[in-house]
Coordinates of C-alpha atoms and ligand atoms in Angstrom, one line a residue:
X1 CA 0.0 0.0 0.0
X2 CA 1.5 3.3 -1.1
X3 CA 1.1 6.0 1.6
X4 CA -2.6 6.2 2.3
X5 CA -3.7 5.0 -1.1
X6 CA -5.6 1.8 -1.6
X7 CA -6.4 0.4 -5.1
X8 CA -8.9 -2.4 -5.2
X9 CA -10.4 -4.2 -8.1
X10 CA -13.1 -6.8 -9.0
X11 CA -12.6 -9.2 -11.9
X12 CA -13.9 -7.5 -15.0
X13 CA -17.0 -9.5 -16.1
X14 CA -17.5 -11.3 -19.4
X15 CA -20.6 -9.7 -20.8
X16 CA -21.6 -13.0 -22.5
X17 CA -24.8 -13.4 -20.5
X18 CA -26.9 -12.1 -17.7
X19 CA -25.2 -11.3 -14.4
X20 CA -25.7 -14.0 -11.7
X21 CA -25.1 -14.4 -8.0
X22 CA -21.4 -15.3 -8.4
X23 CA -20.8 -11.9 -10.1
X24 CA -22.8 -10.2 -7.3
X25 CA -20.8 -12.0 -4.7
X26 CA -17.4 -11.1 -6.1
X27 CA -18.4 -7.4 -6.5
X28 CA -19.9 -7.0 -3.1
X29 CA -16.8 -8.4 -1.4
X30 CA -14.6 -5.8 -3.2
X31 CA -17.1 -3.1 -2.4
X32 CA -17.1 -4.0 1.3
X33 CA -13.3 -3.7 1.5
X34 CA -13.4 -0.4 -0.5
X35 CA -15.9 1.1 1.8
X36 CA -14.1 -0.1 4.9
X37 CA -10.8 1.4 3.8
X38 CA -12.6 4.7 2.9
X39 CA -14.1 4.8 6.3
X40 CA -10.6 4.2 7.7
X41 CA -9.5 7.4 5.9
X42 CA -7.7 5.7 3.0
X43 CA -7.7 7.3 -0.4
X44 CA -9.4 4.5 -2.2
X45 CA -9.7 3.7 -5.9
X46 CA -12.2 1.0 -6.7
X47 CA -12.4 -0.5 -10.2
X48 CA -14.8 -2.8 -11.9
X49 CA -15.8 -3.3 -15.6
X50 CA -16.3 -5.6 -18.5
X51 CA -13.9 -8.0 -20.4
X52 CA -15.2 -7.7 -23.9
X53 CA -12.7 -9.4 -26.3
X54 CA -12.0 -13.0 -27.3
X55 CA -13.7 -16.0 -28.8
X56 CA -16.3 -16.4 -26.1
X57 CA -17.7 -13.0 -26.7
X58 CA -17.4 -13.2 -30.5
X59 CA -19.5 -16.5 -30.3
X60 CA -22.0 -14.9 -28.0
X61 CA -22.5 -12.0 -30.4
X62 CA -22.8 -14.3 -33.4
X63 CA -25.5 -16.2 -31.6
X64 CA -27.5 -12.9 -31.2
X65 CA -26.7 -12.0 -34.8
X66 CA -24.9 -8.8 -33.7
X67 CA -21.6 -7.2 -34.4
X68 CA -19.4 -7.9 -31.3
X69 CA -19.1 -4.2 -30.3
X70 CA -22.9 -3.6 -30.6
X71 CA -23.4 -6.8 -28.5
X72 CA -20.9 -5.7 -25.9
X73 CA -22.4 -2.2 -25.7
X74 CA -25.7 -3.8 -24.8
X75 CA -24.5 -6.3 -22.2
X76 CA -21.8 -4.1 -20.7
X77 CA -24.6 -1.7 -19.9
X78 CA -26.4 -4.5 -18.0
X79 CA -23.3 -5.0 -15.9
X80 CA -23.0 -1.3 -15.3
X81 CA -26.6 -1.2 -14.2
X82 CA -25.8 -4.1 -11.8
X83 CA -23.2 -1.9 -10.1
X84 CA -26.0 0.5 -9.2
X85 CA -28.4 -2.3 -8.1
X86 CA -25.6 -3.8 -5.9
X87 CA -24.9 -0.3 -4.5
X88 CA -21.2 -0.5 -5.4
X89 CA -19.0 2.5 -4.7
X90 CA -16.7 1.9 -7.7
X91 CA -14.7 4.9 -8.9
X92 CA -14.5 3.7 -12.5
X93 CA -16.1 1.1 -14.8
X94 CA -13.6 0.1 -17.4
X95 CA -14.4 -1.6 -20.7
X96 CA -11.7 -3.4 -22.6
X97 CA -13.0 -2.0 -25.8
X98 CA -11.9 1.5 -24.7
X99 CA -9.1 3.1 -26.6
X100 CA -7.0 3.8 -23.5
X101 CA -7.1 0.1 -22.8
X102 CA -5.9 -0.7 -26.3
X103 CA -2.9 1.6 -25.9
X104 CA -2.1 0.0 -22.5
X105 CA -2.2 -3.6 -23.8
X106 CA -0.1 -2.7 -26.8
X107 CA 2.5 -1.1 -24.6
X108 CA 2.6 -4.2 -22.3
X109 CA 3.1 -6.4 -25.3
X110 CA 5.9 -4.3 -26.6
X111 CA 7.6 -4.4 -23.2
X112 CA 7.4 -8.2 -23.1
X113 CA 8.9 -8.3 -26.6
X114 CA 11.7 -6.0 -25.4
X115 CA 12.4 -8.3 -22.5
X116 CA 13.0 -11.1 -24.9
X117 CA 10.1 -13.1 -23.4
X118 CA 8.0 -13.5 -26.6
X119 CA 8.6 -15.9 -29.5
X120 CA 6.6 -17.2 -32.5
X121 CA 5.8 -21.0 -32.7
X122 CA 2.7 -23.2 -33.1
X123 CA 0.2 -24.1 -30.4
X124 CA -1.2 -27.6 -30.4
X125 CA -3.4 -28.5 -27.5
X126 CA -6.7 -28.2 -25.6
X127 CA -8.6 -24.9 -25.2
X128 CA -11.8 -24.1 -23.4
X129 CA -13.7 -21.2 -25.0
X130 CA -15.9 -20.8 -21.9
X131 CA -12.9 -20.4 -19.6
X132 CA -10.7 -18.8 -22.3
X133 CA -8.0 -21.1 -21.0
X134 CA -5.5 -23.6 -22.3
X135 CA -5.3 -27.0 -20.5
X136 CA -2.6 -29.6 -20.3
X137 CA -3.4 -33.2 -21.2
X138 CA -3.4 -34.3 -17.6
X139 CA -6.2 -31.7 -16.9
X140 CA -8.6 -33.2 -19.5
X141 CA -11.3 -35.9 -18.8
X142 CA -13.5 -37.7 -21.3
X143 CA -17.3 -38.2 -20.8
X144 CA -19.6 -39.6 -23.4
X145 CA -17.1 -39.1 -26.1
X146 CA -16.6 -35.4 -25.3
X147 CA -13.5 -33.8 -23.6
X148 CA -13.8 -31.6 -20.6
X149 CA -11.4 -29.7 -18.3
X150 CA -11.2 -31.6 -15.0
X151 CA -10.6 -28.2 -13.3
X152 CA -13.7 -26.3 -14.4
X153 CA -15.8 -28.9 -16.1
X154 CA -16.0 -26.8 -19.3
X155 CA -15.9 -28.5 -22.7
X156 CA -12.6 -28.2 -24.5
X157 CA -11.7 -28.2 -28.1
X158 CA -8.5 -29.1 -30.0
X159 CA -6.5 -26.1 -31.3
X160 CA -3.6 -26.2 -33.7
X161 CA -2.5 -22.8 -34.9
X162 CA 0.5 -20.4 -35.2
X163 CA 0.9 -18.5 -32.0
X164 CA 3.2 -16.2 -30.1
X165 CA 4.3 -17.6 -26.8
X166 CA 5.3 -16.0 -23.5
X167 CA 8.4 -17.7 -21.9
X168 CA 6.5 -18.5 -18.7
X169 CA 8.9 -21.5 -18.0
X170 CA 11.7 -19.0 -17.6
X171 CA 9.8 -17.3 -14.8
X172 CA 9.2 -20.5 -12.7
X173 CA 12.0 -19.9 -10.1
X174 CA 11.6 -16.1 -10.1
X175 CA 7.9 -16.6 -9.3
X176 CA 8.6 -19.1 -6.5
X177 CA 11.1 -16.6 -5.1
X178 CA 8.5 -13.9 -5.4
X179 CA 5.9 -16.0 -3.5
X180 CA 8.5 -16.8 -0.9
X181 CA 9.3 -13.1 -0.3
X182 CA 5.6 -12.1 -0.3
X183 CA 4.0 -14.6 1.9
X184 CA 0.6 -12.7 1.9
X185 CA 0.5 -12.3 -1.9
X186 CA -2.2 -15.0 -2.2
X187 CA -5.0 -15.2 0.4
X188 CA -6.2 -17.6 1.8
X189 CA -3.1 -19.7 2.4
X190 CA -4.7 -22.9 1.2
X191 CA -4.9 -21.3 -2.2
X192 CA -1.4 -20.0 -1.9
X193 CA -0.2 -23.6 -1.4
X194 CA -2.1 -24.8 -4.5
X195 CA -0.4 -22.1 -6.6
X196 CA 3.1 -22.8 -5.2
X197 CA 2.7 -26.5 -5.8
X198 CA 1.4 -25.9 -9.4
X199 CA 4.4 -23.7 -10.2
X200 CA 6.8 -26.1 -8.6
X201 CA 5.4 -28.9 -10.7
X202 CA 6.7 -27.1 -13.8
X203 CA 5.5 -24.2 -16.0
X204 CA 5.1 -24.5 -19.7
X205 CA 5.4 -21.5 -22.0
X206 CA 2.0 -19.8 -22.6
X207 CA 0.3 -19.2 -25.9
X208 CA -0.5 -15.5 -25.9
X209 CA -2.0 -15.0 -29.4
X210 CA -4.7 -16.6 -31.6
X211 CA -5.2 -16.5 -35.3
X212 CA -8.5 -18.3 -35.9
X213 CA -10.7 -15.4 -35.0
X214 CA -10.5 -11.6 -35.1
X215 CA -12.4 -10.1 -32.1
X216 CA -9.6 -8.7 -30.0
X217 CA -6.6 -6.4 -29.9
X218 CA -4.2 -7.1 -32.7
X219 CA -0.5 -8.0 -32.0
X220 CA 1.5 -4.9 -32.8
X221 CA 2.8 -5.1 -36.4
X222 CA 1.1 -8.4 -37.0
X223 CA -2.6 -8.1 -37.9
X224 CA -3.0 -11.9 -38.3
X225 CA -2.7 -12.4 -34.6
X226 CA -5.1 -11.3 -31.9
X227 CA -3.7 -10.9 -28.3
X228 CA -4.8 -13.7 -26.0
X229 CA -7.8 -12.4 -24.1
X230 CA -6.3 -13.0 -20.6
X231 CA -3.2 -10.9 -21.4
X232 CA -5.6 -8.3 -22.7
X233 CA -8.1 -8.5 -19.8
X234 CA -5.5 -8.5 -16.9
X235 CA -4.1 -5.3 -18.3
X236 CA -7.3 -3.5 -17.5
X237 CA -6.0 -3.0 -13.9
X238 CA -3.2 -0.9 -15.5
X239 CA -5.2 0.9 -18.2
X240 CA -7.7 2.2 -15.7
X241 CA -4.8 4.1 -14.2
X242 CA -3.8 5.5 -17.6
X243 CA -0.7 3.3 -18.0
X244 CA 1.7 3.7 -19.9
X245 CA 1.5 7.3 -18.8
X246 CA 3.5 6.5 -15.6
X247 CA 3.4 10.2 -14.7
X248 CA -0.3 10.2 -14.5
X249 CA -1.6 10.9 -11.0
X250 CA -3.8 7.8 -10.9
X251 CA -0.9 5.6 -11.9
X252 CA 1.5 7.2 -9.5
X253 CA -1.0 7.0 -6.6
X254 CA -2.4 3.6 -7.1
X255 CA 0.1 1.2 -8.8
X256 CA 0.9 -1.5 -7.6
X257 CA -2.7 -2.5 -6.8
X258 CA -3.4 -3.2 -3.2
X259 CA -5.9 -6.0 -3.7
X260 CA -7.4 -7.9 -6.6
X261 CA -10.5 -9.7 -5.5
X262 CA -11.2 -12.8 -7.7
X263 CA -12.9 -16.1 -7.7
X264 CA -10.9 -19.3 -7.2
X265 CA -11.5 -20.3 -10.9
X266 CA -9.4 -17.5 -12.1
X267 CA -6.6 -17.8 -9.6
X268 CA -4.0 -19.2 -12.0
X269 CA -4.3 -16.2 -14.3
X270 CA -3.9 -13.7 -11.5
X271 CA -1.4 -15.4 -9.3
X272 CA 0.9 -16.9 -12.0
X273 CA 0.5 -15.3 -15.4
X274 CA -0.1 -11.7 -14.1
X275 CA 2.9 -11.3 -11.9
X276 CA 5.1 -13.0 -14.6
X277 CA 3.9 -10.6 -17.2
X278 CA 4.4 -7.6 -14.9
X279 CA 7.9 -8.7 -13.7
X280 CA 8.9 -9.3 -17.4
X281 CA 7.6 -5.8 -18.2
X282 CA 9.6 -4.3 -15.3
X283 CA 6.4 -3.4 -13.4
X284 CA 5.6 -4.2 -9.8
X285 CA 3.1 -7.0 -9.2
X286 CA 0.0 -6.2 -7.1
X287 CA 0.3 -6.5 -3.3
X288 CA -2.4 -9.2 -2.9
X289 CA -4.8 -11.5 -4.6
X290 CA -7.8 -12.5 -2.5
X291 CA -9.4 -15.6 -4.0
X292 CA -12.9 -16.3 -2.8
X293 CA -14.9 -19.5 -3.2
X294 CA -17.9 -20.3 -5.3
X295 CA -21.5 -19.7 -4.7
X296 CA -23.1 -23.1 -5.1
X297 CA -26.5 -24.2 -6.0
X298 CA -26.9 -27.8 -4.9
X299 CA -23.3 -28.9 -5.2
X300 CA -22.5 -27.1 -8.4
X301 CA -21.0 -23.7 -9.2
X302 CA -23.8 -21.4 -10.1
X303 CA -23.3 -20.5 -13.7
X304 CA -25.3 -19.7 -16.8
X305 CA -24.1 -22.7 -18.7
X306 CA -25.4 -24.9 -15.9
X307 CA -28.7 -23.1 -15.7
X308 CA -28.7 -23.1 -11.9
X309 CA -28.8 -19.3 -11.3
X310 CA -30.4 -17.5 -8.4
X311 CA -31.0 -14.1 -9.9
X312 CA -29.5 -11.3 -7.7
X313 CA -31.9 -8.7 -9.1
X314 CA -35.0 -10.7 -8.1
X315 CA -33.6 -11.2 -4.6
X316 CA -32.9 -7.4 -4.4
X317 CA -36.4 -6.6 -5.5
X318 CA -38.0 -9.1 -3.0
X319 CA -35.7 -8.6 0.0
X320 CA -33.5 -5.5 -0.4
X321 CA -29.9 -4.9 -1.4
X322 CA -28.6 -4.5 2.2
X323 CA -30.2 -7.8 3.1
X324 CA -28.5 -9.6 0.1
X325 CA -25.1 -8.0 0.8
X326 CA -25.3 -8.9 4.5
X327 CA -26.3 -12.5 3.8
X328 CA -23.6 -13.2 1.3
X329 CA -20.9 -11.6 3.4
X330 CA -21.9 -13.3 6.7
X331 CA -22.9 -16.7 5.6
X332 CA -20.5 -17.7 2.8
X333 CA -17.4 -18.7 4.7
X334 CA -14.1 -17.0 4.0
X335 CA -12.4 -18.5 1.0
X336 CA -14.7 -21.5 0.8
X337 CA -17.6 -22.4 -1.4
X338 CA -21.0 -21.6 0.0
X339 CA -24.4 -23.0 -0.6
X340 CA -27.1 -20.3 -0.6
X341 CA -30.9 -20.7 -0.3
X342 CA -33.9 -18.5 0.2
X343 CA -34.6 -20.2 3.6
X344 CA -31.1 -19.4 5.0
X345 CA -31.4 -15.8 3.6
X346 CA -34.6 -15.3 5.4
X347 CA -33.3 -16.8 8.7
X348 CA -30.3 -14.5 8.4
X349 CA -32.4 -11.4 7.8
X350 CA -34.6 -12.2 10.8
X351 CA -31.9 -13.2 13.3
X352 CA -29.2 -10.6 12.6
X353 CA -30.9 -7.6 10.8
X354 CA -34.5 -7.5 12.0
X355 CA -34.2 -9.0 15.6
X356 CA -30.7 -7.8 16.5
X357 CA -29.4 -4.6 14.8
X358 CA -32.7 -3.3 13.5
X359 CA -34.5 -4.0 16.8
X360 CA -31.7 -2.3 18.8
X361 CA -31.9 0.9 16.7
X362 CA -35.7 0.9 16.7
X363 CA -36.3 0.4 20.4
X364 CA -33.7 3.0 21.4
X365 CA -34.8 5.6 18.9
X366 CA -38.5 5.2 19.6
X367 CA -38.0 5.3 23.4
X368 CA -36.1 8.5 23.1
X369 CA -38.7 10.0 20.8
X370 CA -41.5 9.1 23.1
X371 CA -39.9 9.9 26.4
X372 CA -37.1 12.4 25.9
X373 CA -38.3 14.6 23.1
X374 CA -35.5 13.3 20.9
X375 CA -32.7 14.7 23.1
X376 CA -30.3 12.7 25.3
X377 CA -27.6 14.2 27.6
X378 CA -24.5 12.2 28.3
X379 CA -23.6 12.1 32.0
X380 CA -20.2 11.6 33.6
X381 CA -21.3 8.6 35.7
X382 CA -20.1 5.2 34.6
X383 CA -21.6 2.3 36.4
X384 CA -20.2 -1.2 36.6
X385 CA -22.6 -2.5 34.0
X386 CA -21.7 0.4 31.6
X387 CA -18.0 -0.3 32.1
X388 CA -18.6 -4.0 31.4
X389 CA -20.4 -3.2 28.1
X390 CA -17.6 -0.7 27.1
X391 CA -14.9 -3.2 27.9
X392 CA -16.6 -6.1 26.1
X393 CA -17.1 -3.8 23.1
X394 CA -13.4 -2.8 23.1
X395 CA -12.4 -6.4 23.2
X396 CA -14.6 -7.2 20.2
X397 CA -13.4 -4.1 18.2
X398 CA -9.7 -4.6 19.0
X399 CA -8.9 -7.0 16.1
X400 CA -11.4 -5.6 13.5
X401 CA -8.8 -3.8 11.4
X402 CA -6.7 -7.0 11.4
X403 CA -9.6 -9.2 10.4
X404 CA -10.4 -6.9 7.5
X405 CA -6.7 -6.8 6.6
X406 CA -6.8 -10.6 6.4
X407 CA -10.0 -10.4 4.3
X408 CA -11.7 -12.3 7.1
X409 CA -15.2 -10.9 6.6
X410 CA -17.0 -13.6 8.5
X411 CA -15.1 -13.0 11.8
X412 CA -15.4 -9.2 11.3
X413 CA -19.2 -9.4 11.0
X414 CA -19.6 -11.9 13.8
X415 CA -17.7 -9.5 16.2
X416 CA -19.8 -6.5 15.2
X417 CA -23.1 -8.3 15.4
X418 CA -22.0 -9.6 18.9
X419 CA -21.6 -6.0 20.0
X420 CA -25.2 -5.4 18.9
X421 CA -26.4 -8.4 20.8
X422 CA -24.6 -7.3 23.9
X423 CA -26.1 -3.8 23.6
X424 CA -29.6 -5.2 23.3
X425 CA -28.9 -7.3 26.4
X426 CA -27.6 -4.2 28.3
X427 CA -30.9 -2.4 27.6
X428 CA -32.9 -5.4 28.7
X429 CA -30.8 -5.6 32.0
X430 CA -30.7 -1.9 32.7
X431 CA -34.3 -1.2 31.8
X432 CA -34.2 2.6 31.1
X433 CA -38.0 2.8 31.3
X434 CA -37.8 2.0 35.0
X435 CA -35.8 5.2 35.7
X436 CA -38.2 7.4 33.8
X437 CA -39.8 8.8 37.0
X438 CA -37.1 8.7 39.7
X439 CA -33.7 8.8 38.1
X440 CA -33.7 10.8 34.8
X441 CA -29.9 11.0 35.0
X442 CA -29.5 7.2 35.0
X443 CA -32.0 7.0 32.2
X444 CA -29.9 9.5 30.1
X445 CA -26.8 7.6 31.0
X446 CA -28.2 4.3 29.7
X447 CA -29.6 5.9 26.5
X448 CA -26.5 7.9 25.7
X449 CA -24.3 4.7 26.0
X450 CA -26.9 2.9 23.9
X451 CA -26.7 5.6 21.2
X452 CA -22.9 5.6 21.3
X453 CA -23.0 1.8 20.8
X454 CA -25.4 2.2 17.9
X455 CA -23.2 4.8 16.2
X456 CA -20.2 2.5 16.5
X457 CA -22.1 -0.6 15.2
X458 CA -23.5 1.5 12.3
X459 CA -20.1 2.7 11.2
X460 CA -18.7 -0.8 11.5
X461 CA -21.6 -2.3 9.5
X462 CA -21.6 0.6 7.0
X463 CA -19.4 -1.2 4.5
X464 CA -21.7 -4.2 4.5
X465 CA -25.2 -2.5 4.8
X466 CA -24.5 1.0 3.5
X467 CA -28.2 2.0 3.1
X468 CA -29.6 1.1 6.5
X469 CA -26.5 2.2 8.4
X470 CA -26.5 5.6 6.7
X471 CA -30.1 6.1 7.7
X472 CA -29.1 5.5 11.3
X473 CA -26.1 7.7 11.2
X474 CA -28.2 10.4 9.6
X475 CA -30.8 10.0 12.3
X476 CA -28.0 10.4 14.8
X477 CA -27.1 13.7 13.1
X478 CA -23.5 12.5 12.8
X479 CA -21.7 14.5 10.2
X480 CA -20.1 12.7 7.2
X481 CA -16.5 13.5 8.3
X482 CA -17.2 11.9 11.7
X483 CA -18.3 8.6 10.2
X484 CA -14.9 7.0 10.4
X485 CA -13.0 4.4 12.4
X486 CA -11.0 6.7 14.7
X487 CA -13.2 5.6 17.6
X488 CA -11.4 2.3 17.5
X489 CA -8.9 3.9 19.9
X490 CA -11.7 3.9 22.5
X491 CA -12.9 7.5 22.1
X492 CA -16.6 8.6 21.9
X493 CA -18.2 9.5 18.6
X494 CA -21.2 11.5 19.8
X495 CA -21.4 14.8 21.5
X496 CA -22.5 15.2 25.1
X497 CA -25.9 16.5 24.0
X498 CA -27.3 14.1 21.5
X499 CA -30.1 15.2 19.3
X500 CA -31.7 12.5 17.2
X501 CA -34.3 12.4 14.4
X502 CA -37.1 9.9 13.9
X503 CA -35.9 6.6 12.5
X504 CA -38.3 4.5 10.4
X505 CA -38.2 0.7 10.4
X506 CA -34.9 -0.6 9.0
X507 CA -35.6 -4.3 8.4
X508 CA -38.9 -5.9 8.1
X509 CA -39.1 -9.3 9.7
X510 CA -39.9 -12.1 7.2
X511 CA -42.8 -14.2 8.3
Ligands
LIG601 O1 -13.7 -14.7 -15.2 N1 -19.5 -18.1 -7.4 O2 -15.3 -13.2 -15.9 P1 -16.6 -13.9 -15.3 C1 -18.6 -17.1 -7.1 N2 -13.6 -12.0 -17.4 N3 -18.0 -16.4 -8.0 C2 -18.2 -16.6 -9.3 C3 -19.2 -17.6 -9.7 C4 -19.8 -18.3 -8.7 N4 -20.7 -19.2 -9.0 N5 -19.2 -17.5 -11.0 C5 -18.4 -16.5 -11.4 C6 -14.0 -13.7 -15.8 N6 -17.8 -16.0 -10.3 C7 -13.0 -12.8 -16.5 C8 -12.2 -12.1 -15.4 S1 -10.3 -10.3 -14.7 C9 -9.0 -9.7 -15.5 C10 -11.1 -11.2 -16.0 C11 -16.8 -15.0 -10.3 O3 -17.7 -13.0 -15.7 C12 -15.5 -15.4 -11.0 O4 -14.7 -16.2 -10.1 O5 -16.7 -15.3 -15.8 C13 -14.8 -14.2 -11.3 O6 -14.1 -13.7 -10.2 C14 -16.0 -13.2 -11.6 O7 -17.2 -13.8 -11.0 C15 -16.2 -12.9 -13.0 O8 -16.4 -14.0 -13.8

């Protein structure tokens, strides 16, 4: 991480079909980290976009009887609209059909040539159009006379054509050295081990151009060849920063990237090819690749070709975007695959959002409205039970930055929702309503601590449920510039005289 700058990316999506829950999941994870870092006063640049070249897209366009670019314009827009529906806070939406991307890819290619890492030969082997990936013979399985990748299950076809190659084999030891020096380059560690073992088992040179179709960026000075779509696509992370203009402010501030969020199916491209290309081009590799698991439906990866898609837009319409974001981040465990269902979504909404956080906010706000004319005064007294709640909260918040830094979202959310649970319990035990008549000071004391807790919980949940938490922070009259994580040092967020506004119901219980 350079100074206070944090550059985070999602994978750029193939606009070959409608967005599905896997896309939503990948994007929301990245958005949560982006929002968390912004709240922690980092200067964040968050990128997403669409990956528009290659045979997969060309074929999808042909199926619709459209020119590839017209087809891409249509579907890229669907993904751009998805960023709005998911409430993503991205700073840019890159398309690989943009001119600046073309310039960037051409420069990267030229640098690889200059390093002596590109040569012309012939590719003979298996290729999956759906994955846009080459597979070795030992990665192919046969079923009913057809050949499939054992890794992804996608159908493969035999390819034999002239191709430029990247001398990946020459980078084997340098990559192993790089992984060794950068232990946190690939998270989680189980994935890091997979990559290290794969590289140790031997790397073959990589075919980086195709001649049997035309939809892509041409190899400089050789119109017969189209640059391999993964070399093209990975470069988006640089072109968004206006590379090769290395004096550009964006490039200067944000390269190398702090974090690429990706699914485990595209780990090899990001953790092996990408650093090798960058090192060969004399550019710094990113700081970290976080590889999440798959969203499953039954036991299978959710994907269009398998027709087992839960539509994120329908879920958002029926349940709400914060609800979907919270559910995916809380219930799908860090780095692993996760089975999702409407039943567990509804249970999660009820237990954590409606009954826990939502209920805490509602009961405190409506009590203050009905009994205190919307104003609470903090007192200096701190009772034993107040201190217990404050200490327990500090214990739970102590490691939150660390959990986020390890991309451990589940643990982060669990700790925050535990604070909400403890605060609800504190109100049950302290019964502010009992002090209404005889001890207004104690009542104010309890309510001000409860509001302080609500402010903290809302700031901590803000990256995950931005809409609802913002409503609460607004109702607390907390200014934008105060909605940050500086309270993690134990200080108070709210002033001594707290004026609140009315708060409408945040999360409806699902019956
Ligand atoms: O891979 N569960 O694009 P893509 C979780 N264009 N994540 C899933 C998923 C699932 N069921 N299905 C897909 C590409 N994803 C390339 C990226 S980056 C330079 C180029 C994730 O549209 C997948 O792992 O097929 C990937 O991270 C993202 O969605 C985009 O997939």
